[in-house]
mmCIF file of C-alpha atoms in Angstrom:
data_model
loop_
_atom_site.group_PDB
_atom_site.id
_atom_site.type_symbol
_atom_site.label_atom_id
_atom_site.label_comp_id
_atom_site.label_asym_id
_atom_site.label_seq_id
_atom_site.Cartn_x
_atom_site.Cartn_y
_atom_site.Cartn_z
ATOM 1 C CA MET X 408 0.000 0.000 0.000
ATOM 2 C CA LYS X 409 1.368 3.412 -0.981
ATOM 3 C CA THR X 410 1.735 5.858 1.901
ATOM 4 C CA LYS X 411 4.047 8.616 0.665
ATOM 5 C CA ILE X 412 2.809 12.202 0.842
ATOM 6 C CA VAL X 413 4.431 14.642 -1.605
ATOM 7 C CA THR X 414 4.488 18.404 -1.047
ATOM 8 C CA PHE X 415 5.850 21.033 -3.450
ATOM 9 C CA GLY X 416 6.856 24.620 -2.742
ATOM 10 C CA GLU X 417 9.574 27.084 -1.799
ATOM 11 C CA ILE X 418 11.505 26.809 1.434
ATOM 12 C CA LEU X 419 12.288 30.286 2.751
ATOM 13 C CA LEU X 420 14.652 31.831 5.248
ATOM 14 C CA ARG X 421 12.573 33.809 7.761
ATOM 15 C CA ILE X 422 14.313 36.831 9.297
ATOM 16 C CA SER X 423 12.943 38.686 12.334
ATOM 17 C CA LYS X 424 13.990 41.261 14.910
ATOM 18 C CA PRO X 425 13.956 40.373 18.617
ATOM 19 C CA GLY X 426 11.638 41.831 21.230
ATOM 20 C CA TYR X 427 8.815 43.077 18.978
ATOM 21 C CA GLN X 428 11.127 45.570 17.247
ATOM 22 C CA ARG X 429 10.099 47.031 13.935
ATOM 23 C CA LEU X 430 12.041 45.841 10.912
ATOM 24 C CA PHE X 431 13.913 49.158 10.744
ATOM 25 C CA GLN X 432 14.850 49.143 14.453
ATOM 26 C CA GLY X 433 17.834 47.675 16.257
ATOM 27 C CA HIS X 434 20.972 45.972 14.984
ATOM 28 C CA HIS X 435 20.292 42.271 15.493
ATOM 29 C CA MET X 436 18.301 39.765 13.441
ATOM 30 C CA PHE X 437 17.600 36.087 13.877
ATOM 31 C CA GLY X 438 16.501 33.541 11.317
ATOM 32 C CA ASN X 439 14.770 30.237 10.899
ATOM 33 C CA TYR X 440 13.135 28.422 8.011
ATOM 34 C CA GLY X 441 9.583 28.668 6.740
ATOM 35 C CA GLY X 442 7.377 28.393 3.697
ATOM 36 C CA SER X 443 3.860 26.992 3.765
ATOM 37 C CA GLU X 444 4.494 23.713 1.972
ATOM 38 C CA ALA X 445 7.708 23.061 3.928
ATOM 39 C CA ASN X 446 5.819 23.769 7.148
ATOM 40 C CA ALA X 447 3.147 21.240 6.222
ATOM 41 C CA ALA X 448 5.755 18.671 5.221
ATOM 42 C CA ILE X 449 7.657 19.004 8.497
ATOM 43 C CA SER X 450 4.443 18.761 10.522
ATOM 44 C CA LEU X 451 3.535 15.563 8.691
ATOM 45 C CA ALA X 452 6.992 14.087 9.174
ATOM 46 C CA TYR X 453 6.916 14.984 12.864
ATOM 47 C CA LEU X 454 3.619 13.090 13.091
ATOM 48 C CA GLY X 455 5.368 10.033 11.666
ATOM 49 C CA ASP X 456 4.234 10.153 8.048
ATOM 50 C CA ASN X 457 6.295 9.206 5.001
ATOM 51 C CA VAL X 458 6.852 12.607 3.349
ATOM 52 C CA GLU X 459 8.791 13.832 0.339
ATOM 53 C CA TYR X 460 9.341 17.549 -0.103
ATOM 54 C CA VAL X 461 10.134 18.919 -3.566
ATOM 55 C CA THR X 462 11.662 22.351 -4.060
ATOM 56 C CA ARG X 463 14.602 24.094 -5.760
ATOM 57 C CA VAL X 464 17.564 25.435 -3.801
ATOM 58 C CA PRO X 465 20.881 26.974 -4.856
ATOM 59 C CA TYR X 466 24.189 25.179 -4.847
ATOM 60 C CA GLY X 467 26.443 26.109 -1.945
ATOM 61 C CA GLU X 468 26.121 26.634 1.775
ATOM 62 C CA MET X 469 22.681 28.246 1.905
ATOM 63 C CA GLY X 470 21.060 25.510 -0.162
ATOM 64 C CA GLU X 471 22.791 22.818 1.884
ATOM 65 C CA ALA X 472 21.714 24.468 5.145
ATOM 66 C CA ALA X 473 18.066 24.454 4.009
ATOM 67 C CA LEU X 474 18.277 20.778 3.045
ATOM 68 C CA MET X 475 19.915 19.917 6.366
ATOM 69 C CA HIS X 476 16.971 21.547 8.126
ATOM 70 C CA LEU X 477 14.525 19.440 6.126
ATOM 71 C CA ARG X 478 16.487 16.222 6.667
ATOM 72 C CA GLU X 479 16.638 16.928 10.389
ATOM 73 C CA TYR X 480 12.918 16.161 10.558
ATOM 74 C CA GLY X 481 13.109 13.052 8.415
ATOM 75 C CA LEU X 482 11.957 14.462 5.094
ATOM 76 C CA ASN X 483 12.846 12.771 1.830
ATOM 77 C CA VAL X 484 14.523 15.430 -0.354
ATOM 78 C CA SER X 485 15.898 13.101 -3.026
ATOM 79 C CA HIS X 486 14.179 14.930 -5.902
ATOM 80 C CA VAL X 487 15.029 18.486 -4.855
ATOM 81 C CA VAL X 488 16.282 20.461 -7.863
ATOM 82 C CA ARG X 489 19.557 22.412 -7.558
ATOM 83 C CA GLY X 490 20.397 25.707 -9.228
ATOM 84 C CA GLY X 491 19.595 29.387 -9.302
ATOM 85 C CA GLU X 492 21.140 32.321 -7.519
ATOM 86 C CA ARG X 493 19.832 32.337 -3.971
ATOM 87 C CA LEU X 494 17.413 31.119 -1.335
ATOM 88 C CA GLY X 495 14.162 33.062 -1.036
ATOM 89 C CA THR X 496 13.630 35.033 2.166
ATOM 90 C CA TYR X 497 10.922 36.866 4.024
ATOM 91 C CA TYR X 498 11.066 39.388 6.845
ATOM 92 C CA PHE X 499 8.547 39.081 9.652
ATOM 93 C CA GLU X 500 7.602 41.850 12.072
ATOM 94 C CA GLU X 501 5.747 40.489 15.081
ATOM 95 C CA ALA X 502 2.395 41.906 16.136
ATOM 96 C CA VAL X 503 1.983 43.515 19.529
ATOM 97 C CA ALA X 504 -0.947 45.344 21.187
ATOM 98 C CA MET X 505 -2.822 47.217 18.422
ATOM 99 C CA ARG X 506 0.008 46.855 15.886
ATOM 100 C CA ASN X 507 -0.511 44.121 13.294
ATOM 101 C CA SER X 508 2.224 41.795 12.114
ATOM 102 C CA ARG X 509 3.915 42.519 8.812
ATOM 103 C CA VAL X 510 5.534 40.328 6.166
ATOM 104 C CA VAL X 511 7.972 41.634 3.551
ATOM 105 C CA TYR X 512 8.844 39.111 0.831
ATOM 106 C CA ASP X 513 12.229 38.927 -0.887
ATOM 107 C CA ARG X 514 11.666 36.069 -3.327
ATOM 108 C CA LYS X 515 12.292 37.578 -6.762
ATOM 109 C CA ASN X 516 15.016 35.740 -8.710
ATOM 110 C CA SER X 517 15.340 33.102 -5.989
ATOM 111 C CA SER X 518 16.114 29.531 -7.014
ATOM 112 C CA PHE X 519 12.436 28.617 -6.841
ATOM 113 C CA TYR X 520 11.308 31.815 -8.569
ATOM 114 C CA THR X 521 13.483 30.888 -11.566
ATOM 115 C CA LEU X 522 12.424 27.227 -11.614
ATOM 116 C CA LYS X 523 11.401 26.181 -15.125
ATOM 117 C CA ARG X 524 8.646 23.858 -16.154
ATOM 118 C CA GLY X 525 10.023 20.347 -16.663
ATOM 119 C CA MET X 526 12.850 20.619 -14.115
ATOM 120 C CA VAL X 527 10.989 18.413 -11.646
ATOM 121 C CA LYS X 528 10.661 14.828 -12.884
ATOM 122 C CA TRP X 529 7.150 14.269 -11.623
ATOM 123 C CA GLU X 530 6.863 10.721 -12.995
ATOM 124 C CA LYS X 531 9.631 9.610 -10.605
ATOM 125 C CA VAL X 532 8.435 11.724 -7.682
ATOM 126 C CA LEU X 533 4.841 10.482 -7.803
ATOM 127 C CA ALA X 534 5.487 6.857 -8.781
ATOM 128 C CA ASP X 535 5.176 5.571 -5.192
ATOM 129 C CA ALA X 536 2.997 8.337 -3.731
ATOM 130 C CA ALA X 537 -0.513 8.274 -2.251
ATOM 131 C CA VAL X 538 -1.130 12.009 -1.723
ATOM 132 C CA PHE X 539 -0.020 15.152 -3.533
ATOM 133 C CA HIS X 540 -0.346 18.354 -1.507
ATOM 134 C CA CYS X 541 -0.248 21.660 -3.385
ATOM 135 C CA SER X 542 -0.695 25.311 -2.522
ATOM 136 C CA GLY X 543 -1.897 28.574 -3.983
ATOM 137 C CA ILE X 544 1.355 30.176 -2.848
ATOM 138 C CA THR X 545 3.353 28.042 -5.266
ATOM 139 C CA CYS X 546 0.980 29.002 -8.051
ATOM 140 C CA ALA X 547 1.424 32.703 -7.209
ATOM 141 C CA ILE X 548 5.222 32.842 -7.407
ATOM 142 C CA SER X 549 5.657 32.528 -11.179
ATOM 143 C CA ARG X 550 3.974 31.133 -14.248
ATOM 144 C CA ASP X 551 6.498 28.280 -14.415
ATOM 145 C CA ALA X 552 5.873 27.360 -10.791
ATOM 146 C CA MET X 553 2.127 27.404 -11.440
ATOM 147 C CA GLU X 554 2.479 25.263 -14.573
ATOM 148 C CA SER X 555 4.783 22.826 -12.734
ATOM 149 C CA THR X 556 2.156 22.505 -10.023
ATOM 150 C CA MET X 557 -0.578 21.853 -12.572
ATOM 151 C CA ASP X 558 1.612 19.274 -14.351
ATOM 152 C CA ALA X 559 2.015 17.436 -11.051
ATOM 153 C CA ILE X 560 -1.684 17.660 -10.219
ATOM 154 C CA LYS X 561 -2.810 16.295 -13.585
ATOM 155 C CA LEU X 562 -0.331 13.414 -13.445
ATOM 156 C CA ALA X 563 -1.305 12.666 -9.851
ATOM 157 C CA VAL X 564 -4.997 12.592 -10.789
ATOM 158 C CA SER X 565 -4.321 10.197 -13.664
ATOM 159 C CA ASP X 566 -2.331 7.966 -11.281
ATOM 160 C CA GLY X 567 -5.167 7.892 -8.753
ATOM 161 C CA LEU X 568 -3.525 9.941 -5.993
ATOM 162 C CA THR X 569 -5.491 11.985 -3.479
ATOM 163 C CA ILE X 570 -5.056 15.691 -4.251
ATOM 164 C CA SER X 571 -4.898 18.012 -1.245
ATOM 165 C CA CYS X 572 -5.056 21.750 -1.908
ATOM 166 C CA ASP X 573 -4.381 24.639 0.464
ATOM 167 C CA ILE X 574 -5.889 27.761 -1.132
ATOM 168 C CA ASN X 575 -3.227 29.928 0.554
ATOM 169 C CA TYR X 576 -4.038 33.266 -1.074
ATOM 170 C CA ARG X 577 -1.229 35.846 -0.730
ATOM 171 C CA LYS X 578 -2.128 38.980 -2.668
ATOM 172 C CA ASN X 579 1.414 40.418 -2.568
ATOM 173 C CA LEU X 580 2.842 37.460 -4.510
ATOM 174 C CA TRP X 581 0.640 37.544 -7.593
ATOM 175 C CA GLY X 582 2.372 39.519 -10.324
ATOM 176 C CA TYR X 583 2.816 37.585 -13.566
ATOM 177 C CA GLY X 584 -0.443 38.501 -15.280
ATOM 178 C CA LEU X 585 -3.011 35.834 -14.375
ATOM 179 C CA GLU X 586 -5.882 36.482 -12.006
ATOM 180 C CA PRO X 587 -5.582 34.652 -8.651
ATOM 181 C CA HIS X 588 -9.238 33.614 -8.746
ATOM 182 C CA ASP X 589 -8.822 31.924 -12.138
ATOM 183 C CA VAL X 590 -5.711 29.959 -11.146
ATOM 184 C CA LEU X 591 -6.970 28.944 -7.714
ATOM 185 C CA PHE X 592 -10.338 27.951 -9.133
ATOM 186 C CA GLN X 593 -8.637 25.670 -11.669
ATOM 187 C CA MET X 594 -6.397 24.055 -9.033
ATOM 188 C CA MET X 595 -9.393 23.380 -6.816
ATOM 189 C CA GLN X 596 -11.265 21.654 -9.655
ATOM 190 C CA TYR X 597 -8.802 18.754 -9.412
ATOM 191 C CA SER X 598 -8.738 18.518 -5.617
ATOM 192 C CA ASP X 599 -10.177 15.839 -3.337
ATOM 193 C CA ILE X 600 -9.405 17.832 -0.170
ATOM 194 C CA ILE X 601 -9.549 21.635 -0.090
ATOM 195 C CA PHE X 602 -8.452 23.742 2.871
ATOM 196 C CA GLY X 603 -8.513 27.483 3.494
ATOM 197 C CA ASP X 604 -9.667 30.149 5.882
ATOM 198 C CA GLN X 605 -12.954 31.979 5.381
ATOM 199 C CA ASN X 606 -11.380 34.787 3.344
ATOM 200 C CA GLU X 607 -9.481 32.415 1.059
ATOM 201 C CA TRP X 608 -12.612 30.445 0.268
ATOM 202 C CA GLU X 609 -14.232 33.731 -0.749
ATOM 203 C CA ILE X 610 -11.316 34.756 -3.020
ATOM 204 C CA ALA X 611 -11.275 31.394 -4.782
ATOM 205 C CA SER X 612 -15.031 30.924 -5.140
ATOM 206 C CA GLY X 613 -16.324 34.470 -5.407
ATOM 207 C CA VAL X 614 -18.966 33.665 -2.763
ATOM 208 C CA PRO X 615 -18.906 36.013 0.278
ATOM 209 C CA HIS X 616 -17.776 34.341 3.491
ATOM 210 C CA ILE X 617 -19.837 34.019 6.660
ATOM 211 C CA PRO X 618 -18.500 36.300 9.421
ATOM 212 C CA PHE X 619 -16.870 34.616 12.430
ATOM 213 C CA GLU X 620 -17.068 37.027 15.353
ATOM 214 C CA ALA X 621 -16.328 34.818 18.342
ATOM 215 C CA LEU X 622 -15.047 36.737 21.353
ATOM 216 C CA ASP X 623 -14.809 33.607 23.478
ATOM 217 C CA ALA X 624 -15.371 29.860 23.372
ATOM 218 C CA ASP X 625 -19.138 30.186 23.915
ATOM 219 C CA TYR X 626 -19.839 31.639 20.473
ATOM 220 C CA GLU X 627 -22.499 29.786 18.462
ATOM 221 C CA ILE X 628 -21.602 28.983 14.848
ATOM 222 C CA ASP X 629 -24.468 29.256 12.351
ATOM 223 C CA LYS X 630 -24.453 25.647 11.185
ATOM 224 C CA GLU X 631 -27.325 26.025 8.738
ATOM 225 C CA ALA X 632 -25.615 28.933 6.994
ATOM 226 C CA TYR X 633 -22.365 27.015 6.654
ATOM 227 C CA GLN X 634 -24.203 23.921 5.408
ATOM 228 C CA GLU X 635 -25.690 25.970 2.570
ATOM 229 C CA TYR X 636 -22.363 27.681 1.946
ATOM 230 C CA PHE X 637 -20.554 24.395 1.436
ATOM 231 C CA ARG X 638 -23.320 23.046 -0.771
ATOM 232 C CA LYS X 639 -22.588 26.003 -3.052
ATOM 233 C CA MET X 640 -18.883 25.164 -2.881
ATOM 234 C CA HIS X 641 -19.587 21.591 -3.907
ATOM 235 C CA GLN X 642 -21.459 22.810 -6.957
ATOM 236 C CA LEU X 643 -18.363 24.814 -7.911
ATOM 237 C CA PHE X 644 -15.877 22.054 -7.041
ATOM 238 C CA PRO X 645 -17.707 18.775 -7.644
ATOM 239 C CA LYS X 646 -14.603 16.537 -7.442
ATOM 240 C CA CYS X 647 -13.843 17.628 -3.888
ATOM 241 C CA LYS X 648 -14.951 15.176 -1.209
ATOM 242 C CA LYS X 649 -13.718 16.968 1.923
ATOM 243 C CA MET X 650 -13.899 20.740 2.341
ATOM 244 C CA VAL X 651 -12.110 22.114 5.383
ATOM 245 C CA MET X 652 -12.257 25.680 6.679
ATOM 246 C CA ALA X 653 -10.357 27.346 9.488
ATOM 247 C CA VAL X 654 -12.172 30.315 11.031
ATOM 248 C CA ARG X 655 -10.322 32.850 13.163
ATOM 249 C CA ASN X 656 -11.202 36.086 14.912
ATOM 250 C CA GLN X 657 -8.238 38.273 15.845
ATOM 251 C CA ILE X 658 -9.498 40.078 18.928
ATOM 252 C CA ALA X 659 -6.050 41.527 19.636
ATOM 253 C CA SER X 660 -2.546 40.748 18.421
ATOM 254 C CA SER X 661 -2.060 38.233 21.238
ATOM 255 C CA HIS X 662 -5.673 37.076 21.608
ATOM 256 C CA HIS X 663 -7.418 35.006 18.924
ATOM 257 C CA THR X 664 -10.380 32.675 18.777
ATOM 258 C CA LEU X 665 -10.025 29.725 16.411
ATOM 259 C CA SER X 666 -12.331 26.994 15.165
ATOM 260 C CA GLY X 667 -12.854 24.805 12.117
ATOM 261 C CA LEU X 668 -15.470 23.210 9.886
ATOM 262 C CA LEU X 669 -15.475 20.110 7.718
ATOM 263 C CA TYR X 670 -17.991 19.384 4.992
ATOM 264 C CA ASP X 671 -18.224 15.836 3.680
ATOM 265 C CA ALA X 672 -19.649 16.251 0.182
ATOM 266 C CA VAL X 673 -20.435 12.549 -0.211
ATOM 267 C CA GLU X 674 -22.529 12.525 2.969
ATOM 268 C CA ASP X 675 -23.739 16.124 2.525
ATOM 269 C CA GLN X 676 -22.840 16.516 6.175
ATOM 270 C CA LEU X 677 -21.293 19.476 8.002
ATOM 271 C CA TYR X 678 -19.060 18.888 11.030
ATOM 272 C CA THR X 679 -18.197 21.578 13.555
ATOM 273 C CA THR X 680 -15.912 21.536 16.556
ATOM 274 C CA ARG X 681 -15.007 23.511 19.641
ATOM 275 C CA ILE X 682 -13.679 27.067 19.684
ATOM 276 C CA TYR X 683 -10.232 27.655 21.144
ATOM 277 C CA ASP X 684 -9.823 30.949 22.993
ATOM 278 C CA ILE X 685 -6.064 31.455 22.684
ATOM 279 C CA GLU X 686 -4.217 34.016 24.782
ATOM 280 C CA PRO X 687 -1.368 34.737 24.549
ATOM 281 C CA ILE X 688 -0.466 34.061 20.934
ATOM 282 C CA VAL X 689 3.244 33.251 20.806
ATOM 283 C CA ASP X 690 3.643 32.939 17.013
ATOM 284 C CA PRO X 691 0.723 32.823 14.531
ATOM 285 C CA MET X 692 2.828 31.933 11.478
ATOM 286 C CA GLY X 693 2.128 28.478 10.071
ATOM 287 C CA VAL X 694 -1.162 27.977 11.936
ATOM 288 C CA GLY X 695 -3.012 27.105 8.720
ATOM 289 C CA ASP X 696 -0.180 24.835 7.604
ATOM 290 C CA ALA X 697 -0.454 22.992 10.911
ATOM 291 C CA PHE X 698 -4.211 22.599 10.378
ATOM 292 C CA ILE X 699 -4.029 21.057 6.900
ATOM 293 C CA ALA X 700 -1.015 18.886 7.760
ATOM 294 C CA ALA X 701 -2.865 17.449 10.746
ATOM 295 C CA TYR X 702 -5.939 16.891 8.606
ATOM 296 C CA ILE X 703 -3.967 15.012 5.929
ATOM 297 C CA HIS X 704 -2.407 12.870 8.668
ATOM 298 C CA ALA X 705 -5.780 12.211 10.266
ATOM 299 C CA HIS X 706 -7.482 11.460 6.957
ATOM 300 C CA GLN X 707 -4.782 8.953 6.031
ATOM 301 C CA LYS X 708 -4.916 7.279 9.438
ATOM 302 C CA TRP X 709 -8.595 7.451 10.446
ATOM 303 C CA GLY X 710 -10.306 7.856 7.086
ATOM 304 C CA ASP X 711 -13.939 8.935 7.260
ATOM 305 C CA LYS X 712 -14.054 9.454 11.028
ATOM 306 C CA ASN X 713 -14.842 13.040 10.171
ATOM 307 C CA GLN X 714 -15.507 14.448 13.624
ATOM 308 C CA TYR X 715 -12.306 12.982 15.037
ATOM 309 C CA CYS X 716 -10.259 14.184 12.059
ATOM 310 C CA LEU X 717 -11.611 17.720 12.444
ATOM 311 C CA ASP X 718 -11.075 17.790 16.218
ATOM 312 C CA PHE X 719 -7.506 16.547 15.735
ATOM 313 C CA SER X 720 -6.739 19.135 13.046
ATOM 314 C CA LEU X 721 -8.056 22.075 15.041
ATOM 315 C CA SER X 722 -6.164 20.932 18.129
ATOM 316 C CA ALA X 723 -2.910 20.840 16.141
ATOM 317 C CA SER X 724 -3.566 24.305 14.704
ATOM 318 C CA ALA X 725 -4.366 25.736 18.133
ATOM 319 C CA ILE X 726 -1.137 24.367 19.603
ATOM 320 C CA LYS X 727 0.887 25.939 16.784
ATOM 321 C CA ASN X 728 0.016 29.374 18.180
ATOM 322 C CA THR X 729 2.219 28.450 21.167
ATOM 323 C CA VAL X 730 5.249 27.264 19.149
ATOM 324 C CA PRO X 731 7.827 29.863 18.006
ATOM 325 C CA GLY X 732 8.816 29.679 14.355
ATOM 326 C CA ASP X 733 6.866 28.525 11.337
ATOM 327 C CA GLN X 734 6.689 24.792 11.977
ATOM 328 C CA ASN X 735 4.403 22.859 14.314
ATOM 329 C CA LEU X 736 6.759 20.573 16.218
ATOM 330 C CA VAL X 737 4.170 18.578 18.156
ATOM 331 C CA THR X 738 3.430 14.874 18.282
ATOM 332 C CA GLU X 739 0.213 12.994 17.670
ATOM 333 C CA GLU X 740 0.030 12.207 21.387
ATOM 334 C CA GLU X 741 0.298 15.892 22.324
ATOM 335 C CA ILE X 742 -2.421 16.834 19.848
ATOM 336 C CA ILE X 743 -4.779 14.146 21.158
ATOM 337 C CA ASN X 744 -4.097 15.136 24.775
ATOM 338 C CA ASN X 745 -4.913 18.740 23.913
ATOM 339 C CA MET X 746 -8.246 17.655 22.397
ATOM 340 C CA THR X 747 -9.476 16.431 25.766
ATOM 341 C CA SER X 748 -7.784 18.734 28.288
ATOM 342 C CA SER X 749 -7.518 22.422 29.071
ATOM 343 C CA GLY X 750 -3.719 22.327 29.053
ATOM 344 C CA GLY X 751 -1.224 24.030 31.350
ATOM 345 C CA ARG X 752 -0.345 21.046 33.511
ATOM 346 C CA ILE X 753 3.190 19.732 33.863
ATOM 347 C CA GLN X 754 3.666 16.496 31.928
ATOM 348 C CA ARG X 755 5.664 14.161 34.209
#
């Protein structure tokens, strides 16, 4: 039985200032690695899954350092493409009080930005795979990256793989002439599992989202409204069997409420779960990546136990808010324990 999960995207060097400084303040910076698809891959590997991550990195020390980071968590990087001038980076300014976080991308002319269609040998990559996970971010970087993603998706569909899609809309990345809605809509047509937050579902579908205004864990989600919403989504994306949505309300920079929904299109059944009232937020980057990675893991392990899969995924995403950096370094046991406890106790 095939078990390998393949993800495709750009690994990035994340650079931040310490102590909530603005990007133009101070004289010290610190770095770690990020990138949505890499974050998902590392989460999956940390959960014990068989994962291959495909990207393009430069020759030399910076490319080797990125690959060492990926290997550290057990990722298969045997089909990573080498070449190009440099590793992509992004600069992250942390939120505090009423000040929002800020991301400044520096990805132009990176190794992945200059990747050409045909460089990745998808026939070899997907030959022993069960799942292909793709992202709207990869499709936004360049036309070649988008076309490489679509090549992989179409081959994966013909080979019978499960296609997982994270909508991952980033307006500042789209700049090569195609409309985000058109590209994302096409990618989602091929997908068996689609994930996104409420705003991303709106961008991709054109259907206005349902407001999520939870101020605490007692908020009541309008289940009937979401049921009808996802029925509309299934009409737009008829191949998709599982539609997953993360809903978040940012009350303050360090105080968020977070929940999730799962629509099983085969059953025509909506599943909801608890609301996490999270304060303080330590690091919100990669929270969505943690959600979809946990869902892929759960779906592969527990199949159509929809309520359990959703509870597990939300728990993983909630924990990520407490983990510094982009990647959710938590185990299956920790996620399950968090599903049934209020947390805060010493684990002895």
